[in-house]
Amino acid sequence: MTDIDTPVDDISEAPVAKPGKPIAWPLGLAGVALVIVGSFLSWSYDGQILNDLSINFYPNGLQILAIILALLSLVLLLVEKGPLVKLGSWLDATLGLRALGVGLVLYMVLALVAISVESDGLINVNPGGYVTLVGGLLIAVSAWMLPLHQLRDMSEARMPAWFDILSIAVLMAALLFTAAYALAQTEAWPLILCLVFVGAAATCLFRCGVMTFVSHAGQRHRKVLTLAAFAAAFLFPFTQNGDDTNMSIAGSVLVFSATAMGLNIVVGLAGLLDLGYIAFLGSGAYVAATLSTSAFATIDWKPPFLIVVLVGACVAATLGLIIGSPTLRVSGDYLAIVTLGFGEIFRFSMFNLDGNNGPNLTNGPNGIPGIPDLVLFGFDFGTDHTVAGVELTRNANYYFLLLILVGFVILTFSRLNNSRIGRGWVAIREDEKAAEAMGVNVFGLKLLAFAIGAFLAGMAGTVKAHQDGAVSPDQYIFLESAFLLAAIVLGGMGTIVGVLLGATILKVLPEKLRFFLEYRLLLFGLLLVLMMRFRPEGLVASRRRKLEFHEEDEALAVAVEEERLIAVEEAK
């Protein structure tokens, strides 16, 4: 393989660049200097706005974010012309700079608008804000003056193993601290600026090729990548300083992610459209509630929680088999309608099992409140604990338990995806008739997908019941099923990272953007429309999924075919 520092011997492999303007590079450097200088100056006269931007030579968090974007721009400028020029055949500095330039301009425009809206107009904007805006404009202008390059295939780049591992560690650390800082924002404008920063930085890293390199490094060191991801997730509660609100949101994200991963088996692998999947989560939650020591529980048997998890998961899987057996003989729109009906039947059944319209199992619309906190192996999840001088709240305790659950769900999904069963599901999704003609047990595999997906959702439901402290039918409405499906479509069907990302976006943003309460669904619908228009394969899509929407990409087709041949060889 080619080393990243190896010179290009064949002229046909050399980067081909359109000529750029000589003034572009110094203009970009000037823009970087202005952004950094402007960020050290005061942006606002009023110290009550945007976490206090009124102090000179003492940048606050939002100004530091602008400095980070400027430093990323400086690195790419040095790749274009400077000591890092050897990387120019691998990284597209121009595309990365364009993303950073546009991001900086948008960031500063929104910052100035926020200062104007929160105070008495632009009169309260100090010179530092304008200086930083001009710097962002210069970076954007210079980026459009720089030439585009023909790059080498990043899969051929080879660096020492320690560099690959360091890259993975730096990325995970950056994600951890960015998430901690963004969640710490309680006001509207600082959070919006954080989202713009994340969007600009992520777009830059993807477009210039850095994330492609990290992706290949992760493929070469999968165990390191997995370990680093879980280490970052494990350390997240230690960044919250005892903030129980953010840990509650994080716990909800993990429950949502585990449930979405189960639905990903049904929709992403087997291609079965299920619009009533939230019922399986609800069945697990109701099993845990009725078997708990709550004063409102209706079943006298009180087994240990580990038994409750298995019972709840098995009950959900049984419901999946009961519903799937008669309904999986239809497909497409008809299957979607049937599963939608099942979700509503489950919800109304929980209403009617109140002792008047049926046996008293669920207390009807009142639900089962007062579910006590878990106590496992002497550890009380309802008590605050202090570890390494950091207070871990009740929701932080459940967060760690849910993290273990998500790890189990991911392991199950990945093993199934790489097995003969997973290949059978993919074959059914691609062409059910062809799969059946080749001897695939179509009905049996469909039913298995329903049962396993329901089993995983039931497990998540048992933990959710204790974390929430109560269950009621109103928690399991059709909209929740729609959000689960949207998380899979948004993140990338059939992938692990994509579904986790989609679930995080759709769970965190509505919670943090409560000041847009009346427009949240409108923004959600707009996001989906834009995704379906510009990236229908999802944020993090598999190569096979990308090829379905980009059939003209010959290089991608070759890569997919190579992956298929490797899978066939492994199967033999």
XYZ file of C-alpha atoms in Angstrom:
572
model
C 0.000 0.000 0.000
C 0.996 3.600 -0.498
C 2.449 5.524 2.409
C 0.975 8.936 2.986
C 4.386 10.588 2.476
C 5.268 8.692 -0.706
C 5.748 11.074 -3.663
C 3.697 10.659 -6.792
C 5.873 8.950 -9.429
C 3.298 8.572 -12.171
C 2.129 11.888 -13.547
C -1.269 10.347 -14.229
C -1.728 9.925 -10.458
C -0.674 13.460 -9.582
C -3.275 15.919 -8.311
C -4.774 17.986 -11.095
C -5.643 21.496 -9.976
C -7.401 24.329 -11.668
C -5.342 27.495 -11.312
C -6.270 29.624 -8.319
C -5.711 33.301 -7.669
C -2.405 34.233 -5.979
C -4.166 36.516 -3.507
C -6.338 33.672 -2.153
C -3.805 32.197 0.288
C -2.712 35.460 1.981
C -6.350 36.568 2.061
C -7.233 33.409 3.968
C -4.399 33.978 6.437
C -5.616 37.525 6.996
C -9.112 36.199 7.667
C -7.785 33.710 10.231
C -5.866 36.498 11.994
C -8.929 38.747 12.095
C -11.154 35.997 13.520
C -8.680 35.242 16.301
C -8.052 38.921 17.117
C -11.774 39.732 16.980
C -12.594 36.818 19.283
C -10.243 38.217 21.927
C -12.094 41.532 21.768
C -15.527 42.292 23.198
C -18.501 41.430 20.997
C -21.284 42.959 23.062
C -21.746 46.007 25.262
C -24.321 44.189 27.398
C -22.728 41.529 29.618
C -26.030 39.699 30.099
C -26.151 38.461 26.492
C -24.738 35.145 25.199
C -23.020 34.238 28.469
C -21.201 37.618 28.636
C -19.245 38.644 25.527
C -18.364 42.055 26.940
C -14.861 41.354 28.306
C -11.752 42.167 26.258
C -8.885 39.657 26.050
C -10.893 36.990 27.892
C -12.905 35.017 25.304
C -15.868 33.055 26.594
C -17.005 29.689 25.273
C -18.761 31.003 22.163
C -15.740 33.086 21.183
C -13.483 30.064 21.707
C -15.654 28.133 19.242
C -14.966 30.830 16.627
C -11.239 30.557 17.375
C -11.386 26.781 16.861
C -12.966 27.262 13.420
C -10.232 29.780 12.592
C -7.492 27.360 13.672
C -9.011 24.612 11.524
C -8.949 27.074 8.620
C -5.276 27.792 9.320
C -4.422 24.080 9.197
C -6.145 23.703 5.832
C -4.372 26.785 4.490
C -1.052 25.222 5.505
C -2.111 22.064 3.659
C -2.778 24.155 0.575
C 0.543 26.000 0.744
C 2.959 25.567 3.591
C 4.642 22.931 5.754
C 1.697 20.539 5.427
C 1.600 20.655 1.632
C 2.474 16.933 1.372
C -1.049 16.226 2.591
C -2.458 18.148 -0.367
C -2.780 15.027 -2.509
C -4.916 13.370 0.183
C -6.959 16.184 1.752
C -9.126 18.616 -0.186
C -8.276 21.798 1.692
C -10.427 23.932 -0.596
C -13.704 22.138 0.115
C -12.936 22.123 3.816
C -12.182 25.853 3.802
C -15.421 26.598 1.986
C -17.378 24.810 4.704
C -15.491 26.657 7.430
C -15.831 30.031 5.718
C -19.579 29.700 5.223
C -19.933 28.316 8.753
C -17.999 31.215 10.278
C -20.043 33.803 8.393
C -23.318 32.150 9.450
C -22.033 31.812 13.018
C -21.149 35.491 13.289
C -24.313 36.711 11.562
C -26.416 34.745 14.043
C -24.286 36.027 16.944
C -24.818 39.643 15.867
C -28.534 39.011 15.337
C -28.737 37.509 18.832
C -27.018 40.549 20.349
C -29.335 42.859 18.436
C -32.492 40.949 19.391
C -31.597 40.513 23.056
C -30.583 44.172 23.471
C -31.676 47.437 21.861
C -30.237 46.819 18.399
C -26.888 46.662 16.626
C -25.729 49.684 18.599
C -24.778 47.200 21.358
C -22.421 45.231 19.092
C -18.811 46.038 19.942
C -16.008 46.169 17.314
C -14.835 42.634 18.104
C -17.994 41.182 16.594
C -17.553 43.059 13.326
C -13.841 42.217 13.136
C -14.612 38.506 13.529
C -17.365 38.690 10.894
C -14.985 40.335 8.409
C -12.433 37.596 9.132
C -15.002 34.915 8.361
C -15.912 36.668 5.106
C -12.246 36.780 4.063
C -11.844 33.053 4.734
C -14.976 32.291 2.690
C -13.847 34.493 -0.224
C -10.343 32.996 -0.239
C -11.761 29.462 -0.214
C -13.648 30.135 -3.453
C -10.477 31.504 -5.029
C -8.393 28.421 -4.216
C -8.195 25.559 -6.743
C -9.940 22.205 -6.448
C -7.791 19.063 -6.492
C -7.959 15.528 -7.789
C -7.171 13.436 -4.729
C -5.839 9.972 -4.125
C -8.014 7.234 -2.679
C -7.857 7.671 1.084
C -8.130 3.895 1.553
C -4.551 3.655 0.273
C -3.194 6.006 2.935
C -1.199 4.243 5.617
C 0.056 5.751 8.837
C 1.611 4.097 11.899
C -0.832 2.265 14.133
C -0.248 4.726 16.968
C -1.318 7.612 14.704
C -4.542 5.806 13.745
C -5.334 5.152 17.406
C -4.469 8.740 18.347
C -6.810 10.041 15.618
C -9.663 7.930 16.968
C -8.979 9.074 20.531
C -8.850 12.764 19.546
C -12.137 12.466 17.643
C -13.909 10.809 20.575
C -12.532 13.358 23.043
C -13.705 16.199 20.781
C -17.180 14.656 20.541
C -17.342 14.233 24.320
C -16.421 17.811 25.193
C -18.526 19.296 22.393
C -21.579 17.355 23.577
C -20.933 18.387 27.192
C -20.604 22.063 26.261
C -23.669 22.073 23.990
C -25.884 20.388 26.579
C -24.723 22.862 29.201
C -26.377 25.686 27.234
C -29.793 26.467 28.663
C -30.629 29.505 26.515
C -31.773 29.500 22.918
C -29.127 31.539 21.113
C -25.998 29.913 22.636
C -27.389 26.478 21.774
C -28.142 27.515 18.193
C -24.600 28.864 17.809
C -23.220 25.589 19.173
C -25.225 23.674 16.564
C -23.870 25.921 13.797
C -20.325 25.298 15.063
C -20.848 21.532 15.082
C -22.351 21.633 11.592
C -19.488 23.717 10.163
C -16.754 21.615 11.788
C -18.373 18.303 10.819
C -18.961 19.419 7.217
C -15.351 20.558 6.970
C -13.965 17.264 8.290
C -16.135 15.228 5.941
C -15.535 17.315 2.824
C -11.779 17.637 3.207
C -11.364 13.891 3.777
C -10.321 13.730 7.441
C -13.370 11.697 8.433
C -12.694 9.304 5.549
C -9.231 8.677 6.963
C -10.609 8.194 10.484
C -13.228 5.825 9.072
C -10.551 3.681 7.434
C -8.481 3.847 10.617
C -11.530 2.650 12.529
C -11.928 -0.250 10.105
C -8.298 -1.226 10.733
C -8.723 -0.914 14.517
C -12.362 -1.811 15.150
C -11.812 -2.893 18.741
C -10.042 0.378 19.527
C -12.847 2.378 17.911
C -15.530 0.496 19.846
C -13.622 0.811 23.109
C -13.009 4.539 22.552
C -16.673 5.176 21.773
C -17.859 3.432 24.934
C -15.144 5.123 27.003
C -16.372 8.525 25.809
C -19.971 7.562 26.569
C -18.936 6.244 30.001
C -17.126 9.484 30.859
C -20.037 11.711 29.812
C -21.732 11.811 33.286
C -18.445 13.018 34.791
C -18.665 16.161 32.632
C -22.087 17.233 33.948
C -21.201 18.365 37.486
C -24.248 16.672 38.947
C -26.721 18.135 36.419
C -29.649 15.709 36.601
C -31.558 17.361 33.740
C -28.964 16.555 31.101
C -28.535 13.043 32.462
C -32.289 12.524 32.184
C -32.081 13.532 28.523
C -29.079 11.246 28.006
C -30.965 8.322 29.568
C -33.924 8.947 27.271
C -31.542 8.994 24.308
C -30.160 5.575 25.269
C -33.650 4.062 25.652
C -34.629 5.565 22.297
C -31.399 4.297 20.703
C -31.821 0.736 21.991
C -35.414 0.666 20.744
C -34.460 2.161 17.373
C -31.703 -0.435 16.988
C -34.290 -3.181 17.431
C -36.512 -1.546 14.817
C -33.438 -1.284 12.583
C -33.441 -5.086 12.348
C -37.042 -5.039 11.116
C -36.812 -2.030 8.796
C -33.114 -1.600 8.004
C -32.164 -5.244 7.446
C -35.379 -7.093 6.586
C -37.070 -4.132 4.877
C -40.387 -4.513 6.766
C -42.201 -1.246 7.434
C -43.449 -1.344 11.043
C -45.495 1.663 12.233
C -46.566 0.197 15.569
C -43.187 -0.735 17.017
C -43.613 1.427 20.111
C -46.072 -1.205 21.397
C -43.188 -3.624 22.042
C -41.407 -1.028 24.166
C -44.666 -0.461 26.028
C -45.229 -4.167 26.638
C -41.823 -4.492 28.293
C -42.494 -1.409 30.413
C -45.890 -2.698 31.556
C -44.438 -6.095 32.465
C -41.807 -4.384 34.632
C -44.449 -2.154 36.219
C -46.884 -4.961 37.056
C -44.093 -7.103 38.524
C -42.609 -4.238 40.559
C -43.188 -3.518 44.230
C -45.299 -0.464 43.414
C -48.435 -0.113 45.529
C -50.409 0.023 42.267
C -48.886 -3.137 40.770
C -51.512 -5.737 39.970
C -49.472 -8.980 40.048
C -48.309 -10.462 43.343
C -45.213 -12.188 41.918
C -42.127 -10.004 42.584
C -39.120 -11.676 40.932
C -35.596 -10.162 40.798
C -35.104 -7.521 38.129
C -32.894 -9.735 35.948
C -35.818 -12.158 35.699
C -38.154 -9.249 34.967
C -35.954 -8.185 32.039
C -36.156 -11.656 30.504
C -39.906 -11.920 31.120
C -40.568 -8.483 29.614
C -38.404 -9.234 26.571
C -40.050 -12.623 26.049
C -43.554 -11.150 26.366
C -42.663 -8.539 23.724
C -41.173 -11.228 21.465
C -44.311 -13.340 21.885
C -46.432 -10.368 20.858
C -44.161 -9.987 17.841
C -44.774 -13.613 16.880
C -48.525 -13.337 17.468
C -48.819 -10.198 15.372
C -46.296 -11.289 12.769
C -47.716 -14.729 12.010
C -50.921 -13.539 10.303
C -49.681 -10.156 9.065
C -46.296 -10.932 7.495
C -47.982 -12.598 4.559
C -48.696 -9.094 3.306
C -46.021 -6.545 2.504
C -45.394 -2.915 1.659
C -48.178 -0.453 2.380
C -50.524 -3.192 3.628
C -48.009 -4.320 6.256
C -47.537 -0.707 7.370
C -51.302 -0.299 7.864
C -51.585 -3.563 9.804
C -48.711 -2.695 12.159
C -50.151 0.782 12.650
C -53.389 -0.865 13.751
C -51.492 -3.127 16.153
C -49.875 -0.129 17.847
C -53.279 1.456 18.422
C -54.783 -1.846 19.594
C -52.042 -2.156 22.210
C -52.641 1.376 23.500
C -56.406 0.937 23.778
C -55.941 -2.464 25.400
C -53.884 -0.809 28.120
C -56.776 1.626 28.608
C -59.359 -1.164 28.894
C -57.497 -3.528 31.252
C -58.787 -1.537 34.214
C -61.095 -4.000 35.987
C -64.256 -2.595 34.367
C -63.847 -3.421 30.684
C -61.531 -6.360 31.343
C -59.224 -7.837 33.978
C -57.434 -5.308 36.167
C -53.831 -5.510 34.942
C -52.868 -1.968 33.979
C -55.156 0.327 36.027
C -56.503 1.675 32.750
C -55.777 5.321 31.874
C -54.285 5.944 35.331
C -51.386 3.618 34.575
C -49.044 2.304 37.242
C -47.262 5.093 39.159
C -44.884 4.837 42.087
C -42.538 2.291 40.510
C -39.568 2.083 42.907
C -35.966 2.529 41.886
C -33.911 -0.532 41.113
C -31.596 -2.136 43.647
C -29.135 -4.495 41.951
C -26.469 -6.361 43.913
C -26.888 -3.898 46.764
C -26.542 -0.822 44.519
C -29.460 1.608 44.873
C -30.087 3.413 41.575
C -32.227 6.026 43.309
C -29.419 7.331 45.530
C -26.840 9.922 44.499
C -23.236 8.758 44.596
C -19.902 10.571 44.533
C -17.137 9.070 42.388
C -13.737 10.751 42.001
C -15.191 13.914 43.526
C -18.014 14.083 40.941
C -21.628 13.717 42.014
C -23.523 11.082 40.054
C -27.273 11.570 40.283
C -30.142 9.103 40.023
C -30.396 9.516 36.262
C -26.632 9.050 35.923
C -26.998 5.667 37.633
C -29.639 4.597 35.133
C -27.481 5.997 32.343
C -24.729 3.472 33.107
C -27.242 0.618 33.193
C -28.727 1.721 29.875
C -25.234 2.014 28.401
C -24.696 -1.676 29.144
C -28.063 -2.446 27.541
C -27.188 -0.455 24.406
C -23.856 -2.290 24.210
C -25.699 -5.618 24.285
C -28.161 -4.455 21.613
C -25.327 -3.244 19.358
C -23.466 -6.531 19.803
C -26.618 -8.472 18.928
C -27.296 -6.344 15.861
C -23.722 -6.558 14.546
C -23.546 -10.325 15.018
C -26.855 -10.848 13.262
C -25.939 -8.428 10.480
C -22.733 -10.332 9.713
C -24.350 -13.766 9.929
C -26.153 -15.935 7.422
C -29.433 -14.739 8.914
C -28.449 -11.119 8.283
C -27.567 -11.841 4.666
C -30.945 -13.529 4.292
C -32.695 -10.427 5.648
C -30.792 -8.198 3.221
C -31.727 -10.512 0.339
C -35.403 -10.251 1.326
C -35.133 -6.468 1.531
C -33.528 -6.211 -1.907
C -35.813 -8.634 -3.772
C -38.173 -10.902 -1.862
C -39.180 -12.996 -4.891
C -35.578 -13.588 -5.940
C -34.630 -14.541 -2.377
C -37.492 -17.030 -2.195
C -36.513 -18.500 -5.552
C -32.965 -19.031 -4.237
C -34.259 -21.074 -1.299
C -34.393 -18.420 1.417
C -37.090 -19.104 4.029
C -38.714 -15.727 3.552
C -41.602 -16.070 5.998
C -39.462 -17.640 8.708
C -36.789 -14.925 8.500
C -39.421 -12.175 8.511
C -40.992 -13.644 11.622
C -37.561 -13.961 13.251
C -36.835 -10.291 12.519
C -40.116 -9.277 14.165
C -39.445 -11.458 17.214
C -35.826 -10.342 17.770
C -36.675 -6.675 17.235
C -39.549 -6.935 19.712
C -37.307 -8.799 22.201
C -34.759 -5.961 22.237
C -37.470 -3.308 22.565
C -39.026 -5.210 25.483
C -35.684 -5.231 27.299
C -35.390 -1.457 26.899
C -38.958 -1.048 28.154
C -38.250 -2.839 31.451
C -35.485 -0.373 32.309
C -37.511 2.611 31.080
C -40.361 1.801 33.483
C -38.067 2.063 36.517
C -36.259 5.127 35.201
C -39.536 6.989 34.579
C -41.135 5.735 37.801
C -44.513 5.287 36.094
C -46.163 3.906 32.964
C -49.369 5.004 31.245
C -50.950 4.346 27.825
C -50.352 7.938 26.683
C -46.607 7.286 26.529
C -46.956 4.850 23.625
C -48.727 6.755 20.869
C -48.231 6.488 17.114
C -46.029 9.598 17.027
C -43.378 7.738 19.028
C -43.299 4.970 16.410
C -42.982 7.621 13.703
C -40.015 9.195 15.499
C -38.315 5.799 15.820
C -38.723 5.189 12.104
C -37.522 8.708 11.335
C -34.382 8.133 13.422
C -33.502 5.131 11.257
C -34.189 6.919 7.974
C -32.361 10.055 9.109
C -29.310 8.226 10.438
C -28.977 5.525 7.806
C -30.964 2.285 7.505
C -29.080 -0.875 8.368
C -26.182 0.881 10.116
C -25.234 1.143 13.790
C -23.575 4.557 13.979
C -26.228 6.104 11.747
C -29.138 4.916 13.877
C -27.418 6.046 17.085
C -26.800 9.463 15.521
C -30.366 9.759 14.239
C -31.812 8.747 17.606
C -29.607 11.276 19.394
C -30.606 14.117 17.065
C -34.336 13.411 17.265
C -34.316 12.995 21.039
C -31.930 15.755 22.112
C -33.021 18.595 19.833
C -36.720 18.587 20.837
C -35.674 18.614 24.498
C -33.133 21.416 24.132
C -35.190 23.481 21.675
C -38.247 23.826 23.893
C -38.287 27.554 23.185
C -39.452 26.521 19.676
C -42.279 24.485 21.216
C -44.905 25.546 18.683
C -42.616 24.936 15.709
C -40.785 21.760 16.722
C -42.807 19.467 14.455
C -42.513 21.977 11.632
C -38.722 22.009 11.987
C -38.709 18.230 12.249
C -40.700 17.887 9.010
C -38.458 20.401 7.257
C -35.383 18.448 8.348
C -36.771 15.227 6.896
C -37.722 16.915 3.628
C -34.223 18.336 3.237
C -32.674 14.958 4.062
C -34.818 13.134 1.518
C -33.882 15.714 -1.094
C -30.145 16.034 -0.566
C -29.081 12.831 1.256
C -31.781 10.155 0.946
C -29.406 7.388 2.063
C -29.097 8.938 5.556
C -26.373 10.743 7.457
C -24.225 7.628 7.890
C -25.169 5.153 5.167
C -23.610 1.854 4.138
C -22.010 1.660 0.703
C -24.739 -0.645 -0.543
C -27.389 1.832 0.571
C -25.534 4.699 -1.110
C -25.387 2.770 -4.364
C -29.187 2.425 -4.395
C -29.457 6.222 -4.656
C -26.258 6.908 -6.631
C -26.152 4.205 -9.290
C -23.947 6.353 -11.525
C -21.034 6.201 -9.051
C -18.820 3.545 -10.659
C -16.151 3.623 -7.943
C -18.805 3.007 -5.305
C -20.214 0.110 -7.330
C -16.759 -1.493 -7.500
C -16.306 -1.088 -3.724
C -19.712 -2.667 -3.030
C -18.897 -5.592 -5.301
C -15.598 -6.117 -3.493
C -17.423 -6.150 -0.152
C -19.875 -8.718 -1.531
C -17.083 -11.005 -2.751
C -15.328 -10.748 0.632
C -18.585 -11.686 2.389
C -19.011 -14.695 0.072
C -15.459 -15.859 0.786
C -16.004 -15.499 4.537
C -19.224 -17.488 4.264
C -17.365 -20.323 2.537
